[in-house]
XYZ file of C-alpha atoms in Angstrom:
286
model
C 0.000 0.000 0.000
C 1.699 3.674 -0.953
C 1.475 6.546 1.266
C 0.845 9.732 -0.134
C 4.414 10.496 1.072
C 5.384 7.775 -2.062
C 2.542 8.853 -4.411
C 4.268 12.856 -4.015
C 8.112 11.387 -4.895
C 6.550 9.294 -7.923
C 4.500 12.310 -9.007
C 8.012 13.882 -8.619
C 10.137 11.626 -10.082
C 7.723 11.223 -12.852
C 7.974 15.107 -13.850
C 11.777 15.084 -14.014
C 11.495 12.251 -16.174
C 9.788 14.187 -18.514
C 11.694 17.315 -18.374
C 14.841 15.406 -18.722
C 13.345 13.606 -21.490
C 12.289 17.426 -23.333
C 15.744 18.357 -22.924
C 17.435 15.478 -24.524
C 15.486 15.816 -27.543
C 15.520 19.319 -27.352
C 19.702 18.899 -27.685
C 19.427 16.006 -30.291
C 17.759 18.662 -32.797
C 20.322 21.456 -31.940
C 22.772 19.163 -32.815
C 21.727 18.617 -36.307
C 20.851 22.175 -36.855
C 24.227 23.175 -35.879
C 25.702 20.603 -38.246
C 23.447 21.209 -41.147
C 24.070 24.971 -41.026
C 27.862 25.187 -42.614
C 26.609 23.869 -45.745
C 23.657 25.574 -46.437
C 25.716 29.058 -45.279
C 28.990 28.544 -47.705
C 28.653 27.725 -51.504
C 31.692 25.421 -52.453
C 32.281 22.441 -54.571
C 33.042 19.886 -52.125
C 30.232 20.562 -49.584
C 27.842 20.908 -52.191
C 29.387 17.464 -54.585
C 28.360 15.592 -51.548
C 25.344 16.656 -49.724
C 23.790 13.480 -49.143
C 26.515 12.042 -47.515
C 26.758 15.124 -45.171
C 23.226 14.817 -44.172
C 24.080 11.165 -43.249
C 26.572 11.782 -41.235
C 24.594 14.266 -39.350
C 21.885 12.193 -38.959
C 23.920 9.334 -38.001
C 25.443 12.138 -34.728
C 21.710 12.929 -34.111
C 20.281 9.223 -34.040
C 23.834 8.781 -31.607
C 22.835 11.943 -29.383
C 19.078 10.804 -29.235
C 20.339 7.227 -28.472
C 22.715 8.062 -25.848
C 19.981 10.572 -24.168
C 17.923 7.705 -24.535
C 20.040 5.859 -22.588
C 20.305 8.042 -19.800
C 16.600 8.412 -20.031
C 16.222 4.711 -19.582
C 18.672 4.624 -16.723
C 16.994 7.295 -15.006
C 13.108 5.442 -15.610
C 14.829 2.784 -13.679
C 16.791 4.251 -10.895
C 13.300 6.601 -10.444
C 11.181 2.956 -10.359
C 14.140 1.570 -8.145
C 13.147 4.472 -5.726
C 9.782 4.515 -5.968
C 9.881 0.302 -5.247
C 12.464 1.690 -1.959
C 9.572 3.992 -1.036
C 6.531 1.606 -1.353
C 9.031 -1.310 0.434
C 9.885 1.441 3.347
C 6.492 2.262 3.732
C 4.876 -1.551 3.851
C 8.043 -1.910 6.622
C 6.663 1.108 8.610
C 3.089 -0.317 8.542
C 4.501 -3.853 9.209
C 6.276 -2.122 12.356
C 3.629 -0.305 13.536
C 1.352 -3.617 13.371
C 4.132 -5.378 15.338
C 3.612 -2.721 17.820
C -0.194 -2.781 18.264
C 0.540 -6.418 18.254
C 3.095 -6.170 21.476
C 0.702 -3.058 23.054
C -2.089 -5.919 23.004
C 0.122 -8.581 24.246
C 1.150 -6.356 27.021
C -2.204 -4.989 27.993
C -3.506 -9.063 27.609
C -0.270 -9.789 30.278
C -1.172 -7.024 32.150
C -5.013 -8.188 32.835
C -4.404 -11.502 33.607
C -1.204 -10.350 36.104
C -3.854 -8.364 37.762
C -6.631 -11.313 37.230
C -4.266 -13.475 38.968
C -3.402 -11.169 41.858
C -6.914 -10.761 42.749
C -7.066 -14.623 42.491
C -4.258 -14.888 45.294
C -5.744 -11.984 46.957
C -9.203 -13.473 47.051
C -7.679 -17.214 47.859
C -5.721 -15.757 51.080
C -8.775 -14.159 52.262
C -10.565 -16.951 51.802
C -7.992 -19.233 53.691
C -7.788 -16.645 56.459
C -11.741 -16.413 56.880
C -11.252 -20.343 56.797
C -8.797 -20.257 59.333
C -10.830 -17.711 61.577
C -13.896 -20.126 61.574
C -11.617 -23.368 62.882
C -10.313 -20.893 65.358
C -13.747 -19.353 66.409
C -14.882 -23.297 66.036
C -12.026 -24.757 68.051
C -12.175 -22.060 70.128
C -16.203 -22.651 70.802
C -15.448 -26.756 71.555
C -12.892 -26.143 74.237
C -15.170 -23.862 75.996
C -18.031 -26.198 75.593
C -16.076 -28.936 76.819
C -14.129 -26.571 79.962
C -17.814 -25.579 80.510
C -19.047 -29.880 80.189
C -16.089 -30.310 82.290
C -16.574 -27.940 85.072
C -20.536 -28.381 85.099
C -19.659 -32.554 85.837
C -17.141 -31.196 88.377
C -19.672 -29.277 89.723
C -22.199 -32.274 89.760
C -19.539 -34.980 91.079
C -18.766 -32.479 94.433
C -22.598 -31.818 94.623
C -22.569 -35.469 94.988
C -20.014 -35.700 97.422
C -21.056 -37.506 100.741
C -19.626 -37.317 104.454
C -18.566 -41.646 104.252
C -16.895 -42.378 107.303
C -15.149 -46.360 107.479
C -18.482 -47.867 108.803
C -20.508 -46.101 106.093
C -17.871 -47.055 103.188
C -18.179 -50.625 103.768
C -22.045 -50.800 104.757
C -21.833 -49.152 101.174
C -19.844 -52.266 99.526
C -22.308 -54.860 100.930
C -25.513 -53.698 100.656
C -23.834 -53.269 96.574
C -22.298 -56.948 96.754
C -25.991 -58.464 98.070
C -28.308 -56.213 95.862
C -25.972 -56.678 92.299
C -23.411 -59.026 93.329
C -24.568 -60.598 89.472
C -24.776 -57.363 87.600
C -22.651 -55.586 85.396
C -20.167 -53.169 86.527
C -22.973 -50.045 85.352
C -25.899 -52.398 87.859
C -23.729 -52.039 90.314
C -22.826 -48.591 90.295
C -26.871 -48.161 89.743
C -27.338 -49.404 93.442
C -25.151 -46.923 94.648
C -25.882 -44.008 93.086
C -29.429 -44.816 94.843
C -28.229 -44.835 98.123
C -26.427 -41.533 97.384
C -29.018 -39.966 95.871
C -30.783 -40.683 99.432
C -28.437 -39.401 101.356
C -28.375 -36.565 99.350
C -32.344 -36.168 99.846
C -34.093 -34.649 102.553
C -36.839 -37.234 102.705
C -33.996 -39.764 103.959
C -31.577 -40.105 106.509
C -28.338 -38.247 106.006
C -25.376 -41.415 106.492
C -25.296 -44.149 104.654
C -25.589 -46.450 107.366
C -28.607 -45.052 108.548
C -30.418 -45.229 104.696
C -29.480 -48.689 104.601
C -30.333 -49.829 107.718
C -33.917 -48.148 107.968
C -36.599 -50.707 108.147
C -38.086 -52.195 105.633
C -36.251 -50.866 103.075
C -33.913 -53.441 101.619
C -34.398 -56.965 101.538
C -30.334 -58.061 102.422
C -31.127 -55.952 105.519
C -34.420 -58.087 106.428
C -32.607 -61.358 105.512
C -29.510 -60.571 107.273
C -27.608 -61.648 103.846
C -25.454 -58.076 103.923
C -23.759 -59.636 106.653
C -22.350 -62.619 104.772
C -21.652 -62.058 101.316
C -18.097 -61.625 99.732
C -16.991 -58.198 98.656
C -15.288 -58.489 94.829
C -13.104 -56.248 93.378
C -15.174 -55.183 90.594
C -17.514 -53.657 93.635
C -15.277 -51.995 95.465
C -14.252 -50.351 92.286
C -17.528 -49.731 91.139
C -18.575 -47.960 94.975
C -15.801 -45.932 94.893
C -16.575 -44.472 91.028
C -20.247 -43.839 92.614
C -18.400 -42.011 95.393
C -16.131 -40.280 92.682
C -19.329 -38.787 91.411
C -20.057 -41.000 88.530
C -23.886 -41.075 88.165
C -26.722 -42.715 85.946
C -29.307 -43.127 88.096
C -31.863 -39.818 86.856
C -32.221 -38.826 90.222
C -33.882 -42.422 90.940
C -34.294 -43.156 94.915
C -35.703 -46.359 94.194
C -35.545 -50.061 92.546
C -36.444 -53.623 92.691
C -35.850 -57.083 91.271
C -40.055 -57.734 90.046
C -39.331 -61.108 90.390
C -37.611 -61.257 93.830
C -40.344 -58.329 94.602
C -43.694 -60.626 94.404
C -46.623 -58.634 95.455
C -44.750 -55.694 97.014
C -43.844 -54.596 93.146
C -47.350 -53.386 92.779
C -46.380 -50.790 94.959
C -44.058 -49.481 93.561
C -46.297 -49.267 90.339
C -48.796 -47.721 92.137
C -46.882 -44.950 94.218
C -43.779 -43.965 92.323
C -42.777 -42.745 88.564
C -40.970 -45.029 86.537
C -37.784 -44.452 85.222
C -35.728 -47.486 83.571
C -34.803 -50.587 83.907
C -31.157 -52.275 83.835
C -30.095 -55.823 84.207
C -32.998 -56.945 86.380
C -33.615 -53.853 88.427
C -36.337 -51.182 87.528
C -35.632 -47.679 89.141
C -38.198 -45.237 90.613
C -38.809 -41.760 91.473
């Protein structure tokens, strides 16, 4: 594609061309004219014997003239075209350059968006991480204090449940556990005492665990005279003293009975207290 910068120099070029071109023939015609004036000016023999030959010869200087102007003519037509191809070749360069550097202004701005695209990426991805990171804290954070508050509201429950258990009450405590659930499981056993904490602990009771265990009427080993005869185990001893400790399923229960072993004394218990649960032979009451 030409410029008008290229389409001005070929206008140019074109113009000298053609003056050069006047002038060449211009001087081709002077030159015979100059030539053919002697012998029309002077009257002689010999110019005049051979007249033909003279105008030959001239014509032969003024076809060299023209030919050699010619010449120079063509040489100039071609260095001019020579230019004008430079000029057309320089200007596709320039618009090849200045497309190359659209092309890298593009690439650049393209570079540039997705730098930024990818900081805001990492910007957004840290925030989310540290939002992340403040939820498992605040979460974390909200377990321990549940469990320091679990924790301190069963410490608070186990010393609530804390009983004055002097020798004699201690091991009044292991067999009157040994002859109610000598054949339960360790949580039967702990069942039994947790009842004759919880009526300790209760105002409708005595307050020793002797005397809840030795009122009348109240537990059949006592009747039978059995709690004075049966064989402590391990497993109860260590099952009184995690009562003692505090450990506690019972509901509040200040009652229970074998329904078998009961016969018709269970009906009172149906008819007078609530019903809680029952575990490994024993029912509990409230």
């Amino acid at each position: 594609m030409r410029t008008r910068h290229s389409f001005l120099s070929s206008r140019c070029l074109l113009n000298q061309f053609r003056k050069h071109r006047a002038s060449a023939l211009a001087a081709g015609t002077a030159a015979v004219l100059v030539l053919a004036f002697p012998s029309m000016g002077f009257g002689g023999s010999q110019e005049n014997a051979a007249p033909e030959a003279k105008i030959q010869s001239m014509e032969t200087v003024g076809k060299k003239a023209v030919s050699r102007k010619s010449g120079e003519e063509i040489r100039f037509v071609t260095e001019a075209k020579i230019q004008i191809e430079l000029l057309d070749q320089n200007s596709t360069a320039k618009v090849f350059s200045g497309q190359l550097l659209a092309q890298k202004i593009r690439q650049q701005q393209e570079e540039e968006r997705l730098r930024k695209e990818r900081a805001e990426a990492a910007r957004q991805e840290r925030l989310r991480k540290k939002q992340e990171e403040e939820r498992r804290r605040q979460e974390e954070a909200a377990r321990q204090a549940a469990e320091e508050a679990a924790r301190k509201a069963e410490e608070e429950r186990r010393a609530a449940r804390q009983i004055p258990c002097s020798d004699e009450d201690y091991q009044v405590l292991l067999r009157i556990v040994q002859a109610e659930a000598g054949v339960c499981d360790e949580k039967g056993k702990i069942l039994v005492a947790n009842v004759i904490i919880n009526r300790v602990l209760s105002d409708e009771f005595p307050d020793s665990v002797r005397d809840v265990v030795y009122e009348p009427a109240q537990f059949q080993p006592v009747s039978s005279g059995s709690i004075n005869s049966v064989q402590v185990t391990e497993e109860t001893v260590r099952c009184v003293d995690r009562a003692l400790a505090g450990e506690d399923y019972s509901q509040g229960a200040l009652y229970f009975m074998n329904r078998k072993a009961s016969g018709g004394s269970a009906s009172w218990f149906d008819r007078h207290l609530n019903y809680l649960f029952a575990h490994d032979g024993h029912e509990f009451f409230r």
